[in-house]
CSV table of C-alpha atoms in Angstrom, one decimal:
chain,number,residue,atom,x,y,z
I,123,UNK,CA,-3.7,-13.8,-23.0
I,124,UNK,CA,-6.5,-11.9,-24.6
I,125,UNK,CA,-8.7,-10.0,-22.1
I,126,UNK,CA,-12.3,-11.2,-22.1
I,127,UNK,CA,-15.0,-8.8,-22.9
I,128,UNK,CA,-16.7,-9.4,-19.5
I,129,UNK,CA,-13.4,-8.6,-17.7
I,130,UNK,CA,-13.0,-5.4,-19.8
I,131,UNK,CA,-16.6,-4.4,-19.1
I,132,UNK,CA,-16.1,-5.1,-15.4
I,133,UNK,CA,-12.9,-2.9,-15.3
I,134,UNK,CA,-14.7,-0.1,-17.1
I,135,UNK,CA,-17.7,-0.4,-14.8
I,136,UNK,CA,-15.5,0.6,-11.8
I,137,UNK,CA,-14.7,3.9,-13.6
I,138,UNK,CA,-18.4,4.4,-14.6
I,139,UNK,CA,-19.4,3.7,-11.0
I,140,UNK,CA,-17.2,6.6,-10.1
I,141,UNK,CA,-19.1,8.9,-12.4
I,142,UNK,CA,-16.5,9.0,-15.2
I,143,UNK,CA,-16.0,7.7,-18.8
I,144,UNK,CA,-13.2,5.3,-19.5
I,145,UNK,CA,-10.9,7.7,-21.3
I,146,UNK,CA,-7.5,6.2,-20.4
I,147,UNK,CA,-6.5,3.0,-22.2
I,148,UNK,CA,-6.2,-0.2,-20.2
I,149,UNK,CA,-2.8,-1.7,-21.3
I,150,UNK,CA,-1.1,-2.7,-18.1
I,151,UNK,CA,-0.9,-6.3,-17.1
I,152,UNK,CA,0.0,-7.7,-13.7
I,153,UNK,CA,3.8,-7.5,-14.1
I,154,UNK,CA,3.6,-4.0,-15.7
I,155,UNK,CA,1.6,-2.8,-12.7
I,156,UNK,CA,4.1,-4.4,-10.3
I,157,UNK,CA,7.0,-2.8,-12.2
I,158,UNK,CA,5.4,0.7,-11.8
I,159,UNK,CA,5.4,0.5,-8.0
I,160,UNK,CA,8.8,-1.3,-7.9
I,161,UNK,CA,10.4,1.3,-10.2
I,162,UNK,CA,9.1,4.1,-8.0
I,163,UNK,CA,10.7,2.5,-5.0
I,164,UNK,CA,13.8,1.7,-7.0
I,165,UNK,CA,15.8,0.0,-4.2
I,166,UNK,CA,19.1,0.1,-6.0
I,167,UNK,CA,18.7,3.8,-6.7
I,168,UNK,CA,17.7,4.5,-3.1
I,169,UNK,CA,20.6,2.7,-1.6
I,170,UNK,CA,23.0,4.2,-4.1
I,171,UNK,CA,21.9,7.7,-3.1
I,172,UNK,CA,21.7,7.3,0.7
I,173,UNK,CA,24.3,4.6,1.7
I,174,UNK,CA,26.9,7.4,2.2
I,175,UNK,CA,24.7,9.1,4.8
I,176,UNK,CA,24.3,5.8,6.7
I,177,UNK,CA,28.1,5.4,6.9
I,178,UNK,CA,28.8,8.9,8.2
I,179,UNK,CA,25.9,9.1,10.7
I,180,UNK,CA,25.5,5.5,12.0
I,181,UNK,CA,28.3,3.5,10.5
I,182,UNK,CA,27.9,0.2,8.7
I,183,UNK,CA,25.8,-1.3,11.5
I,184,UNK,CA,23.0,1.2,10.6
I,185,UNK,CA,22.0,-0.9,7.7
I,186,UNK,CA,20.0,-3.2,10.0
I,187,UNK,CA,17.4,-0.5,10.5
I,188,UNK,CA,16.4,-1.2,6.9
I,189,UNK,CA,14.6,-4.3,8.2
I,190,UNK,CA,12.6,-2.1,10.6
I,191,UNK,CA,11.6,0.3,7.8
I,192,UNK,CA,10.8,-2.6,5.5
I,193,UNK,CA,8.4,-4.3,7.9
I,194,UNK,CA,6.8,-1.0,8.8
I,195,UNK,CA,6.3,0.1,5.2
I,196,UNK,CA,4.9,-3.3,4.4
I,197,UNK,CA,2.2,-2.8,7.0
I,198,UNK,CA,1.3,0.5,5.4
I,199,UNK,CA,1.2,-1.1,2.0
I,200,UNK,CA,-1.2,-3.7,3.2
I,201,UNK,CA,-3.6,-0.9,4.3
I,202,UNK,CA,-3.2,1.0,1.1
I,203,UNK,CA,-3.9,-2.2,-0.8
I,204,UNK,CA,-7.2,-2.6,1.0
I,205,UNK,CA,-8.3,0.8,-0.5
I,206,UNK,CA,-6.9,0.0,-3.9
I,207,UNK,CA,-8.9,-3.2,-4.1
I,208,UNK,CA,-12.2,-1.4,-3.5
I,209,UNK,CA,-11.8,2.0,-5.3
I,210,UNK,CA,-9.6,1.4,-8.5
I,211,UNK,CA,-9.7,5.0,-9.8
I,212,UNK,CA,-6.8,7.3,-10.8
I,213,UNK,CA,-5.8,9.6,-8.0
I,214,UNK,CA,-5.4,6.9,-5.3
I,215,UNK,CA,-5.7,8.4,-1.8
I,216,UNK,CA,-7.4,11.6,-3.3
I,217,UNK,CA,-10.2,9.4,-4.6
I,218,UNK,CA,-10.4,7.3,-1.5
I,219,UNK,CA,-10.7,10.2,0.9
I,220,UNK,CA,-13.1,12.2,-1.4
I,221,UNK,CA,-15.5,9.3,-1.6
I,222,UNK,CA,-15.3,7.9,1.9
I,223,UNK,CA,-14.8,11.0,4.0
I,224,UNK,CA,-15.6,14.2,2.1
I,225,UNK,CA,-14.5,16.0,-1.1
I,226,UNK,CA,-12.8,18.7,1.1
I,227,UNK,CA,-10.7,16.1,3.0
I,228,UNK,CA,-10.0,14.3,-0.3
I,229,UNK,CA,-8.7,17.6,-1.8
I,230,UNK,CA,-6.1,17.9,0.9
I,231,UNK,CA,-4.9,14.3,0.3
I,232,UNK,CA,-4.6,15.2,-3.4
I,233,UNK,CA,-2.6,18.4,-2.7
I,234,UNK,CA,-0.1,16.7,-0.4
I,235,UNK,CA,0.4,13.9,-2.9
I,236,UNK,CA,0.8,16.3,-5.8
I,237,UNK,CA,3.4,18.3,-3.9
I,238,UNK,CA,5.4,15.1,-3.1
I,239,UNK,CA,5.2,13.8,-6.7
I,240,UNK,CA,6.0,17.1,-8.4
I,241,UNK,CA,9.1,17.6,-6.2
I,242,UNK,CA,10.0,13.9,-6.6
I,243,UNK,CA,10.3,14.1,-10.4
I,244,UNK,CA,13.0,16.8,-10.0
I,245,UNK,CA,14.7,14.9,-7.1
I,246,UNK,CA,15.1,11.7,-9.1
I,247,UNK,CA,16.2,13.3,-12.3
I,248,UNK,CA,18.7,15.7,-10.7
I,249,UNK,CA,20.2,12.7,-8.8
I,250,UNK,CA,20.4,10.8,-12.1
I,251,UNK,CA,22.3,13.7,-13.6
I,252,UNK,CA,24.7,14.4,-10.7
I,253,UNK,CA,25.2,11.0,-9.1
I,254,UNK,CA,25.1,8.5,-12.0
I,255,UNK,CA,25.3,10.0,-15.5
I,256,UNK,CA,28.0,12.6,-14.9
I,257,UNK,CA,30.4,10.2,-13.2
I,258,UNK,CA,29.6,7.7,-15.9
I,259,UNK,CA,30.7,10.0,-18.8
I,260,UNK,CA,33.6,11.5,-16.8
I,261,UNK,CA,32.2,14.9,-16.2
I,262,UNK,CA,33.5,16.7,-13.1
I,263,UNK,CA,30.9,17.6,-10.4
I,264,UNK,CA,29.2,20.9,-11.4
I,265,UNK,CA,25.7,22.1,-10.3
I,266,UNK,CA,25.1,24.0,-13.5
I,267,UNK,CA,25.9,21.0,-15.8
I,268,UNK,CA,23.7,18.7,-13.6
I,269,UNK,CA,20.8,21.1,-13.9
I,270,UNK,CA,21.1,21.3,-17.7
I,271,UNK,CA,21.2,17.5,-17.9
I,272,UNK,CA,18.2,17.3,-15.6
I,273,UNK,CA,16.2,19.5,-18.0
I,274,UNK,CA,17.1,17.3,-20.9
I,275,UNK,CA,16.0,14.2,-19.0
I,276,UNK,CA,12.7,15.9,-18.0
I,277,UNK,CA,12.0,16.7,-21.6
I,278,UNK,CA,12.7,13.2,-22.9
I,279,UNK,CA,10.5,11.7,-20.2
I,280,UNK,CA,7.7,14.1,-21.0
I,281,UNK,CA,7.8,13.1,-24.7
I,282,UNK,CA,7.7,9.4,-23.8
I,283,UNK,CA,5.0,9.9,-21.2
I,284,UNK,CA,2.6,11.7,-23.6
I,285,UNK,CA,3.3,9.4,-26.5
I,286,UNK,CA,2.1,6.1,-24.9
I,287,UNK,CA,1.4,4.5,-21.6
I,288,UNK,CA,2.4,1.2,-23.2
I,289,UNK,CA,5.8,2.6,-24.2
I,290,UNK,CA,6.4,3.9,-20.7
I,291,UNK,CA,5.4,0.5,-19.3
I,292,UNK,CA,7.9,-1.2,-21.7
I,293,UNK,CA,10.8,1.2,-20.7
I,294,UNK,CA,9.8,0.7,-17.0
I,295,UNK,CA,9.7,-3.1,-17.3
I,296,UNK,CA,13.2,-3.2,-18.9
I,297,UNK,CA,14.5,-0.9,-16.1
I,298,UNK,CA,13.0,-3.0,-13.4
I,299,UNK,CA,14.3,-6.2,-14.9
I,300,UNK,CA,17.8,-4.7,-15.1
I,301,UNK,CA,17.6,-3.5,-11.6
I,302,UNK,CA,16.5,-6.9,-10.2
I,303,UNK,CA,19.4,-8.6,-12.1
I,304,UNK,CA,21.8,-5.9,-11.0
I,305,UNK,CA,21.1,-6.4,-7.3
I,306,UNK,CA,21.3,-10.2,-7.5
I,307,UNK,CA,24.3,-10.4,-9.7
I,308,UNK,CA,26.3,-7.8,-7.9
I,309,UNK,CA,25.5,-9.4,-4.5
I,310,UNK,CA,26.7,-12.8,-5.7
I,311,UNK,CA,29.8,-11.2,-7.3
I,312,UNK,CA,30.7,-9.4,-4.1
I,313,UNK,CA,30.4,-12.5,-2.0
I,314,UNK,CA,32.7,-14.4,-4.4
I,315,UNK,CA,35.2,-11.5,-4.6
I,316,UNK,CA,35.4,-11.2,-0.8
I,317,UNK,CA,35.9,-15.0,-0.4
I,318,UNK,CA,38.7,-15.0,-3.0
I,319,UNK,CA,40.6,-11.9,-2.0
I,320,UNK,CA,39.9,-11.7,1.6
I,321,UNK,CA,39.3,-7.9,1.3
I,322,UNK,CA,36.3,-7.2,3.4
I,323,UNK,CA,35.0,-8.5,6.7
I,324,UNK,CA,31.8,-9.9,8.2
I,325,UNK,CA,32.6,-7.8,11.3
I,326,UNK,CA,31.7,-4.7,9.3
I,327,UNK,CA,28.0,-5.7,9.9
I,328,UNK,CA,28.4,-4.7,13.6
I,329,UNK,CA,30.8,-1.8,13.2
I,330,UNK,CA,30.0,1.9,13.9
I,331,UNK,CA,32.8,2.8,11.6
I,332,UNK,CA,33.9,6.5,11.6
I,333,UNK,CA,31.3,7.4,14.3
I,334,UNK,CA,32.5,4.9,16.8
I,335,UNK,CA,33.0,7.5,19.6
I,336,UNK,CA,30.5,10.1,18.5
I,337,UNK,CA,28.5,11.5,21.5
I,338,UNK,CA,24.7,11.2,21.3
I,339,UNK,CA,24.9,8.2,19.0
I,340,UNK,CA,21.9,6.5,20.6
I,341,UNK,CA,20.0,9.7,21.5
I,342,UNK,CA,16.9,11.1,19.9
I,343,UNK,CA,17.9,12.5,16.6
I,344,UNK,CA,21.3,10.9,17.0
I,345,UNK,CA,23.4,9.0,14.4
I,346,UNK,CA,21.7,5.6,14.8
I,347,UNK,CA,18.2,7.1,14.4
I,348,UNK,CA,19.3,9.0,11.2
I,349,UNK,CA,20.1,5.6,9.6
I,350,UNK,CA,16.4,4.9,9.5
I,351,UNK,CA,16.0,7.6,6.9
I,352,UNK,CA,17.5,5.4,4.2
I,353,UNK,CA,14.6,3.0,4.4
I,354,UNK,CA,12.0,5.7,4.9
I,355,UNK,CA,13.2,7.7,1.9
I,356,UNK,CA,13.5,4.6,-0.4
I,357,UNK,CA,10.5,2.4,0.5
I,358,UNK,CA,7.9,4.9,-0.6
I,359,UNK,CA,5.8,5.4,-3.7
I,360,UNK,CA,4.4,1.9,-3.8
I,361,UNK,CA,0.9,3.4,-4.1
I,362,UNK,CA,1.9,4.7,-7.6
I,363,UNK,CA,0.3,1.7,-9.1
I,364,UNK,CA,-3.0,2.9,-7.7
I,365,UNK,CA,-2.6,6.2,-9.6
I,366,UNK,CA,-2.7,4.2,-12.8
I,367,UNK,CA,-5.6,1.9,-11.8
I,368,UNK,CA,-7.7,3.1,-14.7
I,369,UNK,CA,-5.0,1.8,-17.1
I,370,UNK,CA,-4.6,-1.6,-15.4
I,371,UNK,CA,-6.3,-4.8,-16.4
I,372,UNK,CA,-8.2,-6.4,-13.5
I,373,UNK,CA,-7.3,-3.6,-11.1
I,374,UNK,CA,-9.1,-5.1,-8.2
I,375,UNK,CA,-6.5,-7.8,-8.0
I,376,UNK,CA,-3.4,-6.5,-9.9
I,377,UNK,CA,-3.0,-3.1,-8.2
I,378,UNK,CA,-3.2,-4.3,-4.6
I,379,UNK,CA,-0.8,-7.2,-5.3
I,380,UNK,CA,1.6,-4.8,-7.0
I,381,UNK,CA,1.5,-2.4,-4.0
I,382,UNK,CA,2.3,-5.1,-1.4
I,383,UNK,CA,4.6,-7.2,-3.6
I,384,UNK,CA,6.8,-4.3,-4.6
I,385,UNK,CA,7.5,-3.4,-1.0
I,386,UNK,CA,8.2,-7.0,0.0
I,387,UNK,CA,10.5,-7.5,-3.0
I,388,UNK,CA,12.3,-4.2,-2.4
I,389,UNK,CA,12.7,-4.9,1.3
I,390,UNK,CA,14.3,-8.4,0.8
I,391,UNK,CA,16.5,-7.4,-2.2
I,392,UNK,CA,17.6,-4.2,-0.5
I,393,UNK,CA,18.7,-6.0,2.7
I,394,UNK,CA,20.6,-8.6,0.6
I,395,UNK,CA,22.3,-5.8,-1.3
I,396,UNK,CA,23.2,-3.9,1.9
I,397,UNK,CA,24.7,-6.9,3.6
I,398,UNK,CA,26.9,-7.8,0.7
I,399,UNK,CA,28.0,-4.2,0.2
I,400,UNK,CA,28.9,-3.8,3.8
I,401,UNK,CA,30.8,-7.0,4.1
I,402,UNK,CA,32.7,-6.0,1.0
I,403,UNK,CA,34.1,-2.8,2.5
I,404,UNK,CA,37.8,-3.2,2.9
I,405,UNK,CA,38.6,0.2,4.4
I,406,UNK,CA,35.7,1.7,6.3
I,407,UNK,CA,37.1,5.3,6.9
I,408,UNK,CA,38.2,5.6,3.2
I,409,UNK,CA,34.9,4.3,1.8
I,410,UNK,CA,32.9,6.4,4.2
I,411,UNK,CA,34.7,9.5,2.9
I,412,UNK,CA,33.7,8.7,-0.8
I,413,UNK,CA,31.0,10.7,-2.4
I,414,UNK,CA,29.6,7.5,-3.8
I,415,UNK,CA,30.6,4.6,-1.5
I,416,UNK,CA,28.6,2.0,-3.5
I,417,UNK,CA,30.5,2.8,-6.7
I,418,UNK,CA,33.8,2.8,-4.7
I,419,UNK,CA,33.1,-0.7,-3.3
I,420,UNK,CA,32.3,-2.0,-6.8
I,421,UNK,CA,35.6,-0.5,-8.0
I,422,UNK,CA,37.6,-1.9,-5.2
I,423,UNK,CA,36.2,-5.4,-5.4
I,424,UNK,CA,35.3,-5.9,-9.0
I,425,UNK,CA,37.3,-3.4,-11.0
I,426,UNK,CA,36.6,-0.2,-12.9
I,427,UNK,CA,34.7,-1.9,-15.7
I,428,UNK,CA,32.2,-3.3,-13.2
I,429,UNK,CA,31.9,0.2,-11.6
I,430,UNK,CA,31.0,1.7,-15.0
I,431,UNK,CA,28.5,-1.1,-15.7
I,432,UNK,CA,26.9,-0.4,-12.4
I,433,UNK,CA,26.6,3.3,-13.3
I,434,UNK,CA,24.9,2.4,-16.6
I,435,UNK,CA,22.4,0.2,-14.8
I,436,UNK,CA,21.8,2.8,-12.1
I,437,UNK,CA,21.3,5.5,-14.7
I,438,UNK,CA,18.6,3.4,-16.4
I,439,UNK,CA,17.0,2.6,-13.1
I,440,UNK,CA,17.0,6.4,-12.2
I,441,UNK,CA,15.4,7.1,-15.6
I,442,UNK,CA,12.7,4.5,-15.0
I,443,UNK,CA,11.9,5.8,-11.6
I,444,UNK,CA,11.7,9.4,-12.8
I,445,UNK,CA,9.3,8.6,-15.6
I,446,UNK,CA,7.1,6.6,-13.2
I,447,UNK,CA,6.9,9.6,-10.8
I,448,UNK,CA,6.1,11.9,-13.7
I,449,UNK,CA,3.3,9.7,-15.0
I,450,UNK,CA,1.9,9.1,-11.5
I,451,UNK,CA,1.8,12.9,-10.9
I,452,UNK,CA,0.1,13.6,-14.2
I,453,UNK,CA,-2.6,11.0,-13.4
I,454,UNK,CA,-3.3,12.7,-10.1
I,455,UNK,CA,-3.5,16.1,-11.8
I,456,UNK,CA,-5.9,14.6,-14.3
I,457,UNK,CA,-8.0,13.0,-11.6
I,458,UNK,CA,-8.4,16.2,-9.6
I,459,UNK,CA,-9.0,18.3,-12.7
I,460,UNK,CA,-11.9,16.2,-14.0
I,461,UNK,CA,-13.6,16.9,-10.6
I,462,UNK,CA,-12.8,20.7,-11.2
I,463,UNK,CA,-10.6,20.7,-8.1
I,464,UNK,CA,-7.2,21.8,-9.7
I,465,UNK,CA,-6.0,25.0,-11.2
I,466,UNK,CA,-6.8,25.3,-14.9
I,467,UNK,CA,-8.9,22.1,-14.5
I,468,UNK,CA,-10.6,22.5,-17.9
I,469,UNK,CA,-7.3,22.1,-19.6
I,470,UNK,CA,-5.7,19.7,-17.3
I,471,UNK,CA,-8.5,17.1,-17.6
I,472,UNK,CA,-8.1,16.7,-21.3
I,473,UNK,CA,-7.1,13.3,-22.7
I,474,UNK,CA,-5.6,13.1,-26.2
I,475,UNK,CA,-8.0,10.8,-28.2
I,476,UNK,CA,-5.1,9.3,-30.2
I,477,UNK,CA,-2.5,8.6,-27.5
I,478,UNK,CA,-5.1,8.2,-24.7
I,479,UNK,CA,-2.8,10.1,-22.3
I,480,UNK,CA,-3.5,13.4,-20.4
I,481,UNK,CA,-1.0,15.6,-22.3
I,482,UNK,CA,-1.7,18.9,-20.6
I,483,UNK,CA,-1.3,17.4,-17.1
I,484,UNK,CA,2.0,15.8,-18.1
I,485,UNK,CA,3.3,19.0,-19.6
I,486,UNK,CA,2.4,20.8,-16.4
I,487,UNK,CA,4.6,18.4,-14.4
I,488,UNK,CA,7.5,19.1,-16.9
I,489,UNK,CA,6.9,22.8,-16.5
I,490,UNK,CA,7.1,22.7,-12.8
I,491,UNK,CA,10.3,20.7,-13.0
I,492,UNK,CA,11.8,23.3,-15.3
I,493,UNK,CA,10.7,26.1,-12.9
I,494,UNK,CA,12.3,24.4,-9.9
I,495,UNK,CA,15.6,23.8,-11.8
I,496,UNK,CA,15.8,27.3,-13.1
I,497,UNK,CA,14.5,29.4,-10.2
I,498,UNK,CA,15.8,27.7,-7.0
I,499,UNK,CA,19.4,28.1,-5.9
I,500,UNK,CA,21.2,24.9,-4.9
I,501,UNK,CA,20.6,25.1,-1.1
I,502,UNK,CA,16.9,25.9,-1.5
I,503,UNK,CA,16.5,23.0,-4.0
I,504,UNK,CA,18.2,20.6,-1.6
I,505,UNK,CA,16.0,21.7,1.3
I,506,UNK,CA,12.9,21.3,-0.9
I,507,UNK,CA,13.9,17.8,-1.9
I,508,UNK,CA,14.6,16.9,1.7
I,509,UNK,CA,11.2,18.2,2.8
I,510,UNK,CA,9.5,15.9,0.3
I,511,UNK,CA,10.6,12.9,2.4
I,512,UNK,CA,8.1,14.0,5.1
I,513,UNK,CA,5.1,14.3,2.8
I,514,UNK,CA,4.5,10.6,2.0
I,515,UNK,CA,4.7,9.8,5.7
I,516,UNK,CA,2.0,12.4,6.4
I,517,UNK,CA,-0.1,11.1,3.6
I,518,UNK,CA,0.3,7.4,4.6
I,519,UNK,CA,-0.6,8.2,8.2
I,520,UNK,CA,-3.7,10.1,7.1
I,521,UNK,CA,-4.7,7.2,4.8
I,522,UNK,CA,-4.5,4.7,7.6
I,523,UNK,CA,-6.6,7.0,9.9
I,524,UNK,CA,-9.2,7.2,7.1
I,525,UNK,CA,-9.2,3.4,6.7
I,526,UNK,CA,-9.8,2.9,10.4
I,527,UNK,CA,-12.6,5.4,10.3
I,528,UNK,CA,-14.4,3.9,7.3
I,529,UNK,CA,-13.4,0.3,7.0
I,530,UNK,CA,-16.9,-0.9,8.2
I,531,UNK,CA,-18.5,0.8,5.2
I,532,UNK,CA,-16.2,-0.4,2.5
I,533,UNK,CA,-17.7,-2.7,-0.2
I,534,UNK,CA,-16.3,-6.2,-0.7
I,535,UNK,CA,-15.7,-7.5,-4.2
I,536,UNK,CA,-15.4,-11.2,-4.5
I,537,UNK,CA,-11.9,-12.3,-5.4
I,538,UNK,CA,-10.4,-8.9,-4.7
I,539,UNK,CA,-7.4,-8.4,-2.2
I,540,UNK,CA,-8.7,-8.6,1.4
I,541,UNK,CA,-6.9,-9.0,4.7
I,542,UNK,CA,-10.1,-10.4,6.3
I,543,UNK,CA,-9.9,-10.7,10.1
I,544,UNK,CA,-6.3,-9.3,10.1
I,545,UNK,CA,-7.3,-5.9,8.7
I,546,UNK,CA,-7.8,-4.2,12.1
I,547,UNK,CA,-4.6,-5.3,13.8
I,548,UNK,CA,-2.6,-4.6,10.7
I,549,UNK,CA,-4.1,-1.1,10.4
I,550,UNK,CA,-3.4,-0.3,14.0
I,551,UNK,CA,0.2,-1.5,13.8
I,552,UNK,CA,0.7,0.5,10.5
I,553,UNK,CA,-0.6,3.7,12.2
I,554,UNK,CA,1.8,3.2,15.1
I,555,UNK,CA,4.6,2.8,12.6
I,556,UNK,CA,3.8,5.9,10.7
I,557,UNK,CA,3.9,7.9,13.9
I,558,UNK,CA,7.3,6.5,14.6
I,559,UNK,CA,8.4,7.3,11.0
I,560,UNK,CA,7.2,10.9,11.3
I,561,UNK,CA,9.0,11.2,14.6
I,562,UNK,CA,12.3,10.0,13.0
I,563,UNK,CA,11.9,12.4,10.1
I,564,UNK,CA,11.1,15.6,11.9
I,565,UNK,CA,13.1,15.2,15.2
I,566,UNK,CA,16.7,15.9,13.9
I,567,UNK,CA,17.6,19.6,14.1
I,568,UNK,CA,18.5,19.4,10.4
I,569,UNK,CA,14.8,18.8,9.7
I,570,UNK,CA,13.6,22.2,10.9
I,571,UNK,CA,13.8,23.9,7.5
I,572,UNK,CA,12.1,20.9,5.8
I,573,UNK,CA,9.3,21.1,8.3
I,574,UNK,CA,8.9,24.8,7.6
I,575,UNK,CA,8.8,24.1,3.8
I,576,UNK,CA,6.0,21.5,4.3
I,577,UNK,CA,4.0,24.0,6.3
I,578,UNK,CA,4.6,26.5,3.5
I,579,UNK,CA,3.2,24.1,0.9
I,580,UNK,CA,0.2,23.5,3.1
I,581,UNK,CA,-0.4,27.2,3.3
I,582,UNK,CA,-0.1,27.6,-0.4
I,583,UNK,CA,-2.6,24.8,-0.9
I,584,UNK,CA,-4.9,26.5,1.7
I,585,UNK,CA,-5.0,29.7,-0.5
I,586,UNK,CA,-6.3,27.7,-3.5
I,587,UNK,CA,-8.7,25.8,-1.3
I,588,UNK,CA,-10.0,29.1,0.1
I,589,UNK,CA,-10.5,30.3,-3.5
I,590,UNK,CA,-12.6,27.2,-4.3
I,591,UNK,CA,-14.7,27.9,-1.2
I,592,UNK,CA,-15.4,31.4,-2.3
I,593,UNK,CA,-15.7,31.0,-6.1
I,594,UNK,CA,-16.6,27.4,-6.8
I,595,UNK,CA,-17.9,25.8,-3.6
I,596,UNK,CA,-20.0,23.2,-5.5
I,597,UNK,CA,-16.8,21.6,-6.8
I,598,UNK,CA,-15.8,20.5,-3.3
I,599,UNK,CA,-19.2,19.7,-2.1
I,600,UNK,CA,-20.4,17.2,-4.7
I,601,UNK,CA,-18.9,14.0,-5.8
I,602,UNK,CA,-19.3,12.3,-9.3
I,603,UNK,CA,-21.1,9.0,-9.4
I,604,UNK,CA,-23.5,7.4,-7.0
I,605,UNK,CA,-22.9,8.2,-3.3
I,606,UNK,CA,-22.8,4.5,-2.3
I,607,UNK,CA,-20.8,3.2,-5.4
I,608,UNK,CA,-17.9,1.9,-3.4
I,609,UNK,CA,-19.5,1.3,0.0
I,610,UNK,CA,-21.6,-1.7,1.1
């Protein structure tokens, strides 16, 4: 359908109300926007990467905590969607906090999100190399080879990201469609295989597996609690659609719906996938000892050809997730830079007039990925990636607190996403959930190093923030656009 001129002017007006020009090109329709958030979550990728940890910490029964995480993250998504429906600007929570609290508070939202996204690109692409691509092509596990492949993947994603947002959207849509089909088809195939062969058991759904007699299983930081991390590490990034709000058509409607819809879809499909995978386990101790239990289950039940098909689909899903994280990070850098609140902001705010993409900001994300791959030893890189799971929980919690503080001042656009009278109870429940999520993430003794890394990232941000206070105070004391543009 051709976008009407009045709709286009209305979308551009939201950018102009923020004090900016419409530099990015609006090419994303409703499904493309949904695909961005769903690809970031990437439920098949998340389960593929974390199912082994559930089996060795909580046993198969730990999968049921996915439901708890899915409900909790849906509550968070509903609150995030309330902001997205009112301030559809690139930068998401950075913009919301800057305009509704203060530029100084907004900067910290932006810094936390930037750290998470910049690390996230490396985490996804390195997992693509080591857990999917190398087994697919028959390469033996090797950290050096995985890093080299990661660098190649980063380069390809960068070229695509700077070439065209529409091209990224097309790749992403294909990846999401393939992932949706993969989850549904594999789930059905596993049910049929178990019914025909009898290999597998419904009783697996209540089994503790290899940790049956482990002491402290139900204690704080124990095995059962650790199983929650699968859902917490996977069902994040749904706000990535808000980072591309200035490239979405009718963002007041499409972006909030994408945010909520992606979490709900991922939660339901993920639970379906987990149940069928668990029932299809024919030897719990053996599968628990596998480096990739999902692939092992596929191989046992459906044969080696199906396993390779799975690895192809997972590789494509990984690639789609990685490019979405890269694009989201580049849009955040662009958003902060045009407000003069990011290092080298004069360069990072530039948008190429031909491609209508922020090329310097995208190249920066690539350069940071290269630096992490080349400079950090394996143990340090793993700790950094683990630390990044804490950052979104902190950001989401802060976003909910912000919403509770300013919701009475938010403007209401007719026809936009709105919870109405349910917004307060939903926000309160979402805040309680994020506190529980943070407790789960930081309580285990293994999380100590990750917490220290997060503190270090905050201190690093504090140094730049102090520099702005001394040398460019005006940048964090004034906000582009009218002071009441998004309040009513």
